[in-house]
Amino acid sequence: MRLTTTIFSFVLISLLTACSSQQTNIESPNGNNTIDFFLDEGTPFYSVQHQGKPVIEASRLGFELQDLPALNDGFEITSIEKSDFDQTWTQVWGEKEEIRNHYSELKVNLQETLEPNRELTIVFRAYDDGIGFRYEFPEQPNLQEFNIMDELTEFNMTDDHESWWIGALQWNRYEYLPEHTQLAEVDTVITPFTMKTDDGLHLALHEAALVDYSTMNIEHTGDNKLKANLIPWHDGVLVRASTPFVTPWRTLQIGETAGDLVESYLILNLNEPSKIEDTSWIEPAKYVGIWWEMHLDKSTWGSGPIHGATTENAMKYIDFAAEHGFDHVLVEGWNPGWDGDWFADGVVFDFTRPMDDFDLEKVAEYALDNGVRLMGHHETSASVEHYEGQMEEAFQLYKELGVRAVKMGYVGHGQEIFWTDEDGNRNYEWHHGQHMVRHHQRVVELAAKYNISLNVHEGVKATGLRRTWPNLMTREVARGQEYNAWGSGENVWNGPGNPPNYVTILPFHRNLAGPFDYTPGIVNLYFDEYKPDNRINHTLAKELALYVVIYSPLQMAADLPEHYEERPDALQFIKDVPADWHDTRVLNGEVGKYITTVRKDRNSEDWYLGSITDEESREFSFTLDFLNEGDSYIAQIYRDSEDADWDSNPYGFVVEEMEVDSETEFTVNLAPGGGQAVRFMHVEE
């Protein structure tokens, strides 16, 4: 990965063989955020302040181990190292091309004062937009192989903050609508976990660089105290490890506004640089495909009279993609295994052989001949043991066919993922435990070997590994667009599908983890022909705005070709909007209410705006000072009409143009449940 504008300084502040003080601290580069570390009778604690005010009060650190003494007290500080780091690096693709990684680091080396005198290092990094820390277990004779039974990390908050959350360890993985309550009503939740203080400070707890560890949830232990809660193996062990070993980073993003959380790149910065030397084959793209029609029940994944993945149907989509400039065509249901109860028994899938009515080689060749690529599809039904037996041959086949991207599915529920031990016993695991983290790492590395990019559904949550493995392009791991075709509201919304405010929560919650393959762009908002009880709970303009608001480097135009042909005005914006950006800014936003995002195209001087709202209508005015000073632009506006309403008139839609520049005062009017999308097209002199 190319580094640009690199400034690097490393200063050893102190290296002490026997510290006289048992406390220390570090400040972020601009002094906004401070991390204090101290030992209280040998027990490690930390706290965090923002502009001198507590954000995390004294919180314990350490571990409980299996059949070994705990690593949580009896410590002394043996040495302290402080350093500063400042570097700007270039994303292979992303929402911002150049990212500054600027932090102050504190490394605290601990050792037990009594036998077995084990060592533990805790590394803290203070950024201007938050903090991160992780544990390091050095190689040592008195601690080699070990099992973690509890991570004692606490995040003790200062008050009963307003909170947005999804409960952990639920049957349907992460595919639930976020709850909005006070912290006192929170139990155990997934991350990112977003909070807002009474003073308006926005906070988000998450983790970075999740490799060979268990996913962290957040447990509320009472009195505004939070604690790490890891997904267990089938036998109750949380993490199996051997020294040397490092944990993921525990992260807290801190923003004066909700938009500051979106503009934070702390999670990416805490991951290692790319391990893929030649990334030229990794390309952001837009795609169409045989997918939405199955959710509408127009066709089926399984074989039969209305099977969707036929050669003829795939070629129709390829023709549409070629005509309108889409890069890939996804085909789901192409391989044997979809007949019957496949989601209960994924060992039925074959990943190298097509169904009788689908000519894989012919379709792949037809796509290439038309300047398009077939997007592969591997639904594993969470039967990873079965999948791992075929995945290298499957990736090799796709590479031979010119496939550069694969959508992967792990449909399965609860603790249903099995592996077979040496005695022939099946052991059942959760989607997000260490077993599956290891599996996904094997998959992304193998995919890179065959020049395959990944779009992972129902997988492990994103923690910034896209920096290290940029072929790990996008994920689902949340409720996507398909819930509008068949889903329920899960007790926090009385209607079918996703409520109008759902996508106004995502940028400040799920999307803080990384790109989301939400599959926007539905222009046929009612499904009367197939599913009259379901619909899209947005206006048409809002569906277009999602292409700017919800970032994904593999961005789908999810509707059917015939529906786009009926709405060429809406299709035009979908064709124009990029999937790769030079810069991203949030002009305004409140969690669950509204957001306005602008992004600059990486390959031109054009900017794009997406603004969306909940059930309330809103009006905003902005000076377009993000545009090049002195240059002219044509604003191509796709907006709600004056009488538009998500419920009663979602098709109220206006397309218009106006000339603007960086001094223009620009007004955005959003209907209830509505949105606005704008392309600011640079006028060449």
XYZ file of C-alpha atoms in Angstrom:
685
model
C 0.000 0.000 0.000
C 1.428 3.367 -1.023
C 2.140 5.812 1.811
C 1.749 9.513 1.083
C 2.890 12.533 3.064
C 4.580 10.408 5.673
C 5.698 12.040 8.912
C 7.037 9.585 11.465
C 8.510 10.266 14.870
C 9.276 7.804 17.623
C 10.430 9.180 20.936
C 11.275 6.940 23.843
C 10.024 8.961 26.782
C 10.969 6.527 29.512
C 12.093 2.953 29.811
C 12.357 1.985 33.428
C 13.423 -1.376 34.812
C 11.692 -0.622 38.080
C 9.088 2.135 38.028
C 8.891 4.263 41.109
C 5.384 5.389 40.102
C 2.525 2.979 39.566
C 0.523 5.356 37.417
C 1.014 7.133 34.096
C -0.976 8.823 31.334
C -0.953 9.818 27.677
C -2.669 12.633 25.764
C -3.895 12.651 22.184
C -1.951 14.903 19.771
C -4.314 17.861 20.205
C -4.735 17.250 23.928
C -8.481 16.561 23.696
C -8.365 12.986 24.962
C -6.359 11.686 27.910
C -5.866 8.094 29.047
C -4.782 7.485 32.634
C -3.390 4.124 33.740
C -2.746 3.081 37.318
C -2.394 0.075 39.609
C -4.624 -0.169 42.645
C -3.014 -2.698 44.992
C -1.610 -4.459 41.950
C -4.827 -4.439 39.904
C -4.645 -2.553 36.589
C -7.149 0.222 35.858
C -7.553 2.901 33.210
C -9.779 5.943 32.704
C -10.461 8.361 29.843
C -11.099 12.102 29.835
C -12.272 14.307 26.980
C -11.366 17.985 27.310
C -10.718 17.391 30.984
C -14.073 15.750 31.713
C -14.399 12.030 32.520
C -15.753 9.845 29.720
C -14.760 6.463 31.136
C -14.291 6.296 34.877
C -11.781 3.989 36.554
C -12.233 0.626 34.824
C -10.589 -2.686 35.573
C -8.390 -4.672 33.193
C -7.272 -8.299 33.178
C -8.267 -11.913 32.545
C -9.560 -15.075 34.153
C -7.797 -18.172 32.805
C -8.721 -21.853 32.768
C -6.866 -23.960 35.372
C -4.372 -21.137 35.917
C -4.250 -18.192 38.335
C -6.013 -15.097 37.006
C -4.049 -12.337 35.328
C -5.817 -9.476 37.089
C -3.842 -8.426 40.154
C -0.509 -8.689 41.917
C 1.202 -6.627 39.203
C 3.905 -4.022 39.260
C 4.953 -1.767 36.386
C 8.355 -2.845 35.121
C 8.675 -0.341 32.299
C 6.803 2.369 30.465
C 7.289 3.402 26.844
C 5.741 6.466 25.241
C 5.875 7.380 21.563
C 4.212 9.550 18.928
C 3.234 8.456 15.437
C 2.058 10.538 12.486
C 1.584 9.065 9.030
C -0.757 9.531 6.096
C -1.623 6.406 4.145
C -3.664 5.741 1.025
C -6.643 3.408 1.003
C -6.817 0.974 -1.896
C -10.484 1.980 -2.023
C -12.739 3.621 0.496
C -14.781 6.533 1.713
C -11.624 8.642 2.067
C -8.520 8.232 -0.067
C -5.863 9.725 2.223
C -6.112 8.873 5.931
C -3.968 10.393 8.655
C -2.899 7.972 11.386
C -1.842 10.296 14.201
C -1.667 9.114 17.790
C 0.276 9.080 21.026
C 1.084 5.633 22.402
C 1.610 4.394 25.928
C 2.974 0.888 26.444
C 2.822 -0.389 30.016
C 4.797 -3.547 30.777
C 3.555 -5.412 33.832
C 4.869 -8.375 35.793
C 3.462 -10.300 38.718
C 5.350 -9.649 41.941
C 4.883 -13.259 43.045
C 5.383 -16.548 41.271
C 4.829 -17.501 38.530
C 5.920 -13.883 37.724
C 4.030 -13.763 34.445
C 4.239 -10.754 32.165
C 1.449 -8.767 30.509
C 1.703 -5.639 28.364
C -1.118 -3.169 27.794
C -0.795 -0.771 24.865
C -2.888 2.421 24.769
C -3.251 4.772 21.808
C -4.783 8.204 22.212
C -6.234 9.748 19.051
C -7.976 13.081 18.646
C -11.152 11.154 17.698
C -10.991 8.491 20.398
C -8.832 5.869 22.057
C -7.845 2.252 21.625
C -6.026 -0.292 23.747
C -5.091 -3.941 23.585
C -3.345 -6.610 25.612
C -0.104 -8.265 24.560
C 1.075 -11.565 26.042
C 4.854 -11.780 25.531
C 6.548 -15.109 24.905
C 7.559 -16.360 28.351
C 8.387 -19.669 30.078
C 5.640 -19.353 32.690
C 2.793 -18.711 30.246
C 2.636 -20.652 27.012
C -0.677 -22.256 26.000
C -3.661 -20.845 27.869
C -7.468 -20.513 27.658
C -9.265 -17.273 28.475
C -12.410 -17.830 30.536
C -13.260 -14.161 31.046
C -11.909 -10.869 29.784
C -12.341 -8.473 32.681
C -12.077 -5.273 30.619
C -14.511 -2.634 31.860
C -15.903 0.520 30.266
C -17.484 2.315 33.205
C -19.539 5.223 31.904
C -20.165 8.467 33.720
C -23.953 8.583 33.501
C -27.120 6.941 32.183
C -26.460 7.848 28.546
C -28.921 7.766 25.680
C -28.123 4.533 23.818
C -28.693 2.721 20.514
C -28.131 -1.007 20.637
C -28.918 -4.539 19.439
C -29.000 -7.420 21.899
C -26.227 -10.008 21.668
C -26.430 -13.808 21.338
C -29.784 -13.742 19.590
C -31.117 -16.457 17.291
C -31.034 -14.294 14.158
C -27.454 -13.109 14.609
C -27.191 -9.293 14.142
C -30.288 -8.907 11.978
C -32.472 -6.903 14.340
C -33.656 -3.317 14.489
C -31.659 -1.211 16.980
C -33.303 -0.340 20.276
C -33.217 3.248 21.542
C -33.212 3.515 25.349
C -31.212 4.861 28.237
C -28.141 2.916 29.283
C -29.963 1.629 32.365
C -32.174 -0.511 30.104
C -29.272 -2.121 28.253
C -28.310 -5.731 28.987
C -25.690 -7.381 26.730
C -25.287 -5.854 23.275
C -23.261 -6.175 20.116
C -20.826 -3.528 18.956
C -20.664 -0.892 17.633
C -22.601 0.390 20.628
C -23.508 4.069 20.308
C -24.254 6.493 23.132
C -24.930 10.198 23.581
C -24.280 12.113 26.793
C -26.471 14.843 28.241
C -23.790 17.311 27.076
C -24.193 16.131 23.487
C -20.955 14.137 23.305
C -21.271 11.077 21.034
C -19.528 7.829 21.958
C -19.183 4.469 20.201
C -17.632 1.327 21.686
C -16.284 -1.257 19.252
C -13.140 -3.256 18.516
C -10.460 -3.262 15.828
C -8.273 -5.921 14.218
C -10.298 -8.971 15.297
C -7.948 -11.844 14.401
C -7.850 -15.261 16.138
C -9.988 -14.068 19.035
C -13.632 -14.132 20.005
C -15.996 -11.298 19.113
C -16.561 -8.824 21.935
C -20.038 -7.920 23.117
C -20.702 -5.317 25.811
C -22.403 -6.387 29.048
C -24.130 -3.907 31.347
C -23.275 -4.938 34.896
C -25.280 -2.150 36.586
C -24.783 1.461 37.685
C -23.636 2.533 34.191
C -20.814 -0.011 34.317
C -20.003 -1.957 31.167
C -17.778 -4.973 30.632
C -16.372 -7.040 27.768
C -18.445 -10.146 27.113
C -16.895 -12.603 24.648
C -18.671 -15.214 22.519
C -17.821 -18.667 23.979
C -16.757 -21.897 22.341
C -19.114 -24.871 22.781
C -17.261 -25.889 25.968
C -17.358 -22.467 27.633
C -13.801 -21.425 26.804
C -13.790 -17.923 25.329
C -10.385 -17.814 23.625
C -7.725 -20.459 22.982
C -4.262 -18.907 22.777
C -0.529 -19.383 23.087
C 2.200 -16.818 23.609
C 3.214 -14.569 21.977
C -0.355 -13.354 21.541
C -2.233 -10.076 21.111
C -5.906 -9.283 21.531
C -7.999 -7.062 19.271
C -8.038 -3.368 20.106
C -10.833 -2.184 22.388
C -11.993 1.118 20.943
C -13.933 4.198 21.960
C -14.719 6.767 19.281
C -15.510 10.222 20.658
C -17.280 12.966 18.725
C -18.643 16.395 19.511
C -21.363 15.619 16.951
C -22.897 12.452 15.579
C -21.213 13.203 12.264
C -17.798 13.151 13.947
C -18.284 9.423 14.568
C -18.881 8.845 10.861
C -15.784 10.841 9.910
C -13.583 8.900 12.365
C -11.082 6.433 10.863
C -9.793 5.175 14.206
C -10.927 1.596 13.524
C -9.016 1.460 10.234
C -5.941 3.093 11.737
C -5.691 0.397 14.408
C -5.367 -2.299 11.749
C -2.153 -3.282 10.011
C -1.310 -2.093 6.479
C -2.241 -4.228 3.498
C -0.694 -7.682 3.282
C -1.565 -7.833 -0.421
C 1.318 -6.338 -2.413
C -0.398 -6.064 -5.806
C -3.889 -4.696 -5.261
C -4.534 -3.690 -8.874
C -7.168 -6.410 -9.256
C -9.248 -5.093 -6.335
C -11.772 -2.694 -7.840
C -14.809 -0.919 -6.341
C -17.829 -1.583 -8.514
C -21.590 -1.519 -8.912
C -23.558 -4.627 -9.686
C -26.992 -5.958 -10.566
C -28.210 -9.494 -10.286
C -30.639 -12.336 -9.841
C -31.521 -11.739 -6.206
C -34.393 -9.322 -5.553
C -36.763 -11.303 -7.722
C -36.419 -14.279 -5.378
C -37.285 -12.128 -2.371
C -40.388 -10.990 -4.242
C -41.286 -14.631 -4.998
C -41.167 -13.889 -8.716
C -38.597 -16.673 -8.994
C -36.927 -19.248 -6.785
C -33.434 -20.205 -5.697
C -34.392 -23.858 -6.075
C -35.019 -25.690 -9.327
C -38.438 -25.720 -10.946
C -40.652 -23.792 -13.348
C -39.696 -20.349 -11.993
C -36.029 -21.013 -11.189
C -34.244 -17.658 -11.306
C -30.678 -18.695 -12.109
C -31.145 -19.874 -15.656
C -28.746 -19.207 -18.499
C -31.396 -17.163 -20.302
C -32.216 -14.995 -17.284
C -28.555 -14.408 -16.449
C -27.856 -13.267 -20.002
C -30.772 -10.839 -19.763
C -29.167 -9.262 -16.696
C -25.795 -9.176 -18.444
C -27.356 -7.322 -21.376
C -28.850 -4.793 -18.966
C -25.545 -4.383 -17.108
C -23.613 -3.900 -20.339
C -26.073 -1.309 -21.644
C -26.037 0.761 -18.460
C -22.443 0.401 -17.315
C -22.717 -1.961 -14.345
C -19.601 -3.963 -13.591
C -20.863 -7.295 -12.255
C -23.909 -9.523 -12.460
C -24.686 -11.566 -9.362
C -26.421 -14.915 -9.887
C -27.813 -16.632 -6.796
C -29.243 -20.132 -6.951
C -26.896 -21.302 -9.729
C -25.587 -24.440 -7.998
C -27.158 -27.657 -6.632
C -28.347 -27.646 -3.036
C -31.168 -25.122 -3.019
C -33.969 -27.656 -3.200
C -35.435 -28.600 0.152
C -34.526 -27.302 3.595
C -31.043 -26.041 2.615
C -30.740 -23.564 5.486
C -31.027 -26.432 7.946
C -28.494 -28.640 6.175
C -25.899 -26.762 4.143
C -23.889 -29.903 3.401
C -26.076 -30.234 0.299
C -24.327 -27.445 -1.607
C -21.928 -28.041 -4.472
C -19.667 -25.065 -5.203
C -18.153 -26.174 -8.509
C -21.097 -27.693 -10.405
C -24.060 -25.696 -11.813
C -27.712 -26.711 -12.047
C -28.826 -28.273 -15.322
C -30.473 -25.079 -16.608
C -27.457 -22.869 -15.896
C -24.404 -23.009 -18.147
C -21.747 -21.494 -15.896
C -18.975 -21.320 -18.482
C -21.249 -19.877 -21.152
C -22.622 -17.188 -18.837
C -19.171 -16.200 -17.561
C -17.841 -15.960 -21.118
C -20.886 -14.001 -22.291
C -20.349 -11.538 -19.470
C -16.691 -10.989 -20.359
C -17.533 -10.603 -24.035
C -19.904 -7.782 -23.040
C -17.485 -5.973 -20.742
C -19.113 -7.339 -17.588
C -18.016 -9.914 -15.005
C -20.073 -12.624 -13.366
C -20.166 -12.157 -9.580
C -19.860 -15.504 -7.861
C -22.086 -16.715 -5.071
C -21.324 -19.182 -2.272
C -24.154 -19.812 0.181
C -22.665 -22.064 2.852
C -25.720 -22.289 5.119
C -23.106 -21.888 7.880
C -21.873 -25.438 7.188
C -18.291 -24.246 7.146
C -16.696 -27.662 7.512
C -18.426 -28.764 4.307
C -17.528 -25.505 2.575
C -13.862 -25.585 3.530
C -13.556 -28.929 1.787
C -14.500 -27.281 -1.528
C -13.585 -23.612 -1.281
C -10.113 -23.692 -2.846
C -11.367 -25.603 -5.877
C -14.323 -23.200 -6.061
C -12.119 -20.087 -5.954
C -9.803 -21.597 -8.549
C -12.763 -22.252 -10.847
C -13.983 -18.677 -10.464
C -10.549 -17.273 -11.266
C -10.438 -19.366 -14.460
C -13.843 -17.945 -15.417
C -12.785 -14.319 -14.888
C -14.793 -13.842 -11.689
C -13.282 -11.158 -9.453
C -15.880 -10.912 -6.659
C -17.877 -13.461 -4.672
C -20.885 -12.891 -2.457
C -20.809 -15.326 0.460
C -23.675 -16.341 2.719
C -23.692 -17.937 6.162
C -27.414 -18.356 6.771
C -27.785 -20.224 10.028
C -29.197 -19.384 13.415
C -28.129 -19.430 17.026
C -25.379 -21.850 18.009
C -25.660 -24.079 14.926
C -22.223 -24.021 13.264
C -20.620 -27.431 13.687
C -17.159 -28.900 13.369
C -16.144 -32.508 13.851
C -13.425 -33.400 16.350
C -10.949 -36.277 16.149
C -13.425 -38.570 17.900
C -16.097 -37.913 15.288
C -18.222 -35.740 17.567
C -19.967 -32.640 16.247
C -19.337 -29.495 18.280
C -21.668 -26.536 17.748
C -20.487 -22.921 17.755
C -21.882 -19.388 17.473
C -21.414 -17.283 14.336
C -19.085 -14.835 16.081
C -16.832 -16.958 18.257
C -13.143 -17.661 17.730
C -13.930 -20.708 15.577
C -15.681 -18.561 12.970
C -13.167 -15.715 13.217
C -10.502 -18.238 12.246
C -12.657 -19.557 9.405
C -13.242 -16.125 7.897
C -9.519 -15.386 8.081
C -8.771 -18.564 6.129
C -11.376 -17.589 3.540
C -10.110 -14.038 2.960
C -6.505 -15.184 2.619
C -7.445 -17.962 0.214
C -9.621 -15.587 -1.801
C -6.674 -13.177 -2.092
C -4.549 -16.015 -3.466
C -7.024 -16.357 -6.346
C -7.594 -12.597 -6.823
C -11.123 -12.749 -5.441
C -12.825 -9.929 -3.525
C -15.466 -10.784 -0.946
C -18.947 -9.581 -0.034
C -19.780 -11.468 3.166
C -23.346 -11.870 4.417
C -24.253 -13.279 7.852
C -20.566 -13.351 8.729
C -18.400 -11.891 11.486
C -18.743 -8.152 12.077
C -16.292 -5.743 10.485
C -13.394 -4.476 12.613
C -11.268 -2.688 10.010
C -9.559 -5.759 8.526
C -10.348 -4.304 5.097
C -7.177 -2.240 5.529
C -5.032 -5.357 5.996
C -6.961 -7.474 3.492
C -8.507 -4.984 1.023
C -10.159 -7.834 -0.880
C -12.511 -8.066 2.140
C -14.609 -5.351 0.578
C -18.031 -5.293 2.154
C -20.368 -7.183 4.472
C -23.970 -7.402 5.544
C -24.101 -8.432 9.255
C -27.280 -6.388 9.790
C -30.824 -6.096 8.473
C -30.600 -5.262 4.801
C -33.046 -4.309 2.086
C -34.492 -7.824 1.834
C -36.399 -7.281 5.083
C -38.604 -4.860 3.195
C -39.768 -7.789 1.065
C -40.547 -10.193 3.872
C -39.367 -9.108 7.322
C -41.189 -8.075 10.455
C -40.448 -5.175 12.770
C -39.124 -7.266 15.670
C -41.211 -5.450 18.313
C -39.841 -1.923 17.811
C -41.795 -1.176 14.642
C -45.375 -2.198 13.967
C -45.140 -2.373 10.182
C -43.461 -4.870 7.867
C -39.870 -4.454 6.810
C -37.514 -1.739 7.999
C -39.091 1.453 9.396
C -38.354 4.825 7.756
C -35.878 5.806 10.479
C -33.796 2.606 10.290
C -31.351 3.938 7.717
C -30.912 7.125 9.773
C -29.502 4.977 12.606
C -27.157 2.891 10.457
C -24.488 5.565 9.731
C -23.975 6.130 13.454
C -24.261 2.482 14.527
C -23.673 -0.527 12.249
C -21.799 1.445 9.590
C -19.162 2.606 12.075
C -17.784 -0.927 11.796
C -17.287 -0.696 8.026
C -18.979 -0.933 4.611
C -22.498 -2.380 4.453
C -23.978 -4.181 1.450
C -27.456 -2.859 2.208
C -28.497 -3.282 -1.481
C -30.267 0.047 -2.067
C -31.922 1.410 -5.188
C -35.393 -0.147 -5.204
C -37.497 2.050 -7.522
C -40.647 -0.114 -7.607
C -41.703 0.720 -4.060
C -44.865 -1.384 -3.902
C -44.901 -5.134 -4.517
C -48.597 -5.558 -5.341
C -47.990 -8.146 -8.065
C -46.072 -10.468 -5.752
C -46.321 -9.381 -2.109
C -49.098 -6.839 -1.564
C -48.525 -6.709 2.195
C -44.934 -5.497 1.836
C -43.329 -2.349 0.467
C -40.341 -0.007 0.729
C -40.911 2.419 3.610
C -39.099 5.292 1.870
C -39.697 7.795 -0.889
C -38.049 7.185 -4.246
C -35.593 10.044 -3.677
C -34.539 8.510 -0.374
C -33.653 5.216 -2.064
C -31.288 7.163 -4.328
C -29.775 9.117 -1.424
C -28.771 5.833 0.228
C -26.033 5.405 -2.380
C -24.236 8.336 -0.772
C -25.268 7.817 2.850
C -24.574 4.065 3.160
C -21.074 3.284 1.934
C -20.133 0.075 0.146
C -17.360 -0.385 -2.426
C -19.488 -3.108 -4.014
C -22.788 -1.281 -4.409
C -25.841 -3.031 -5.796
C -28.626 -1.674 -7.959
C -30.982 -4.118 -6.348
C -34.214 -3.785 -8.325
C -35.269 -5.668 -11.458
C -34.109 -4.462 -14.901
C -37.678 -3.897 -16.063
C -38.345 -1.622 -13.092
C -35.299 0.511 -13.887
C -36.366 0.740 -17.505
C -39.667 2.189 -16.272
C -37.784 4.806 -14.169
C -34.874 6.023 -16.335
C -34.728 9.251 -14.321
C -33.920 7.403 -11.100
C -31.662 4.943 -12.905
C -29.506 7.805 -14.163
C -28.370 8.760 -10.680
C -27.601 5.128 -9.825
C -25.480 4.891 -12.967
C -23.630 8.118 -12.188
C -22.904 7.731 -8.469
C -19.447 6.243 -7.769
C -18.556 3.383 -5.445
C -15.164 4.836 -4.534
C -14.461 8.197 -2.939
C -11.712 10.740 -2.395
C -13.308 12.438 0.600
C -16.349 12.186 2.854
C -17.952 14.823 5.074
C -21.089 14.804 7.203
C -22.835 18.174 7.019
C -25.356 17.373 9.745
C -26.932 14.441 11.537
C -28.740 13.129 14.587
C -28.883 9.430 15.358
C -32.186 7.981 14.196
C -33.439 11.297 12.827
C -31.500 12.535 9.798
C -28.118 12.764 8.128
C -26.644 14.699 5.214
C -23.441 13.313 3.721
C -21.313 14.658 0.882
C -18.620 12.661 -0.889
C -16.105 13.572 -3.569
C -15.538 11.162 -6.448
C -12.029 9.687 -6.407
C -11.759 9.921 -10.197
C -13.207 13.369 -10.949
C -13.950 16.751 -9.394
C -17.617 15.831 -8.907
C -19.249 15.782 -5.472
C -22.378 13.903 -4.427
C -24.850 14.627 -1.657
C -27.238 12.282 0.110
C -29.686 13.539 2.712
C -32.311 11.386 4.453
C -34.788 11.776 7.269
C -37.018 9.694 9.509
C -40.818 10.076 9.501
C -40.443 13.832 10.016
C -40.138 16.332 7.156
C -37.079 18.567 7.366
C -35.439 21.531 5.665
C -31.699 22.232 5.696
C -29.558 24.961 4.159
C -25.830 24.653 3.483
C -23.143 26.759 1.924
C -21.456 24.515 -0.647
C -17.977 25.400 0.588
C -16.718 21.865 -0.022
C -16.747 22.591 -3.772
C -13.628 23.936 -5.475
C -13.409 27.678 -4.866
C -14.005 29.645 -8.041
C -15.252 26.672 -10.080
C -18.742 26.180 -11.479
C -20.877 23.086 -11.037
C -24.201 21.834 -12.337
C -26.281 20.482 -9.468
C -28.340 17.552 -10.780
C -31.012 17.249 -8.097
C -33.219 14.234 -7.373
C -35.632 15.323 -4.672
C -38.975 14.730 -3.025
C -41.846 16.693 -4.502
C -43.763 19.109 -2.281
C -46.506 16.527 -1.712
C -44.231 13.495 -1.310
C -44.648 11.291 1.741
C -43.184 7.850 2.440
C -46.585 6.515 3.457
C -49.084 8.189 1.139
C -47.077 9.392 -1.869
C -43.609 7.766 -2.032
C -43.356 8.361 -5.801
C -43.541 12.136 -5.398
C -40.282 12.865 -7.222
C -38.653 15.784 -9.038
C -35.491 15.915 -11.137
C -34.053 19.366 -11.824
C -30.793 21.222 -12.403
C -29.217 24.476 -11.245
C -25.823 26.114 -11.531
C -23.922 26.400 -8.236
C -20.487 27.218 -6.847
C -18.739 27.117 -3.481
C -20.592 30.217 -2.255
C -24.094 28.998 -3.130
C -26.558 28.679 -0.259
C -28.194 25.354 -1.068
C -31.511 24.216 0.417
C -32.551 20.603 0.960
C -36.238 19.825 1.565
C -37.044 16.313 2.768
C -40.534 14.840 2.839
C -41.607 12.599 5.725
C -39.543 9.435 5.292
C -37.860 11.148 2.362
C -34.498 12.060 0.977
C -32.538 13.955 -1.611
C -29.667 12.940 -3.876
C -27.512 15.432 -5.741
C -24.676 15.180 -8.192
C -22.551 18.339 -8.286
C -21.038 17.934 -11.734
C -17.867 19.937 -12.202
C -17.956 22.252 -15.215
C -14.666 22.151 -17.093
C -13.473 25.590 -18.147
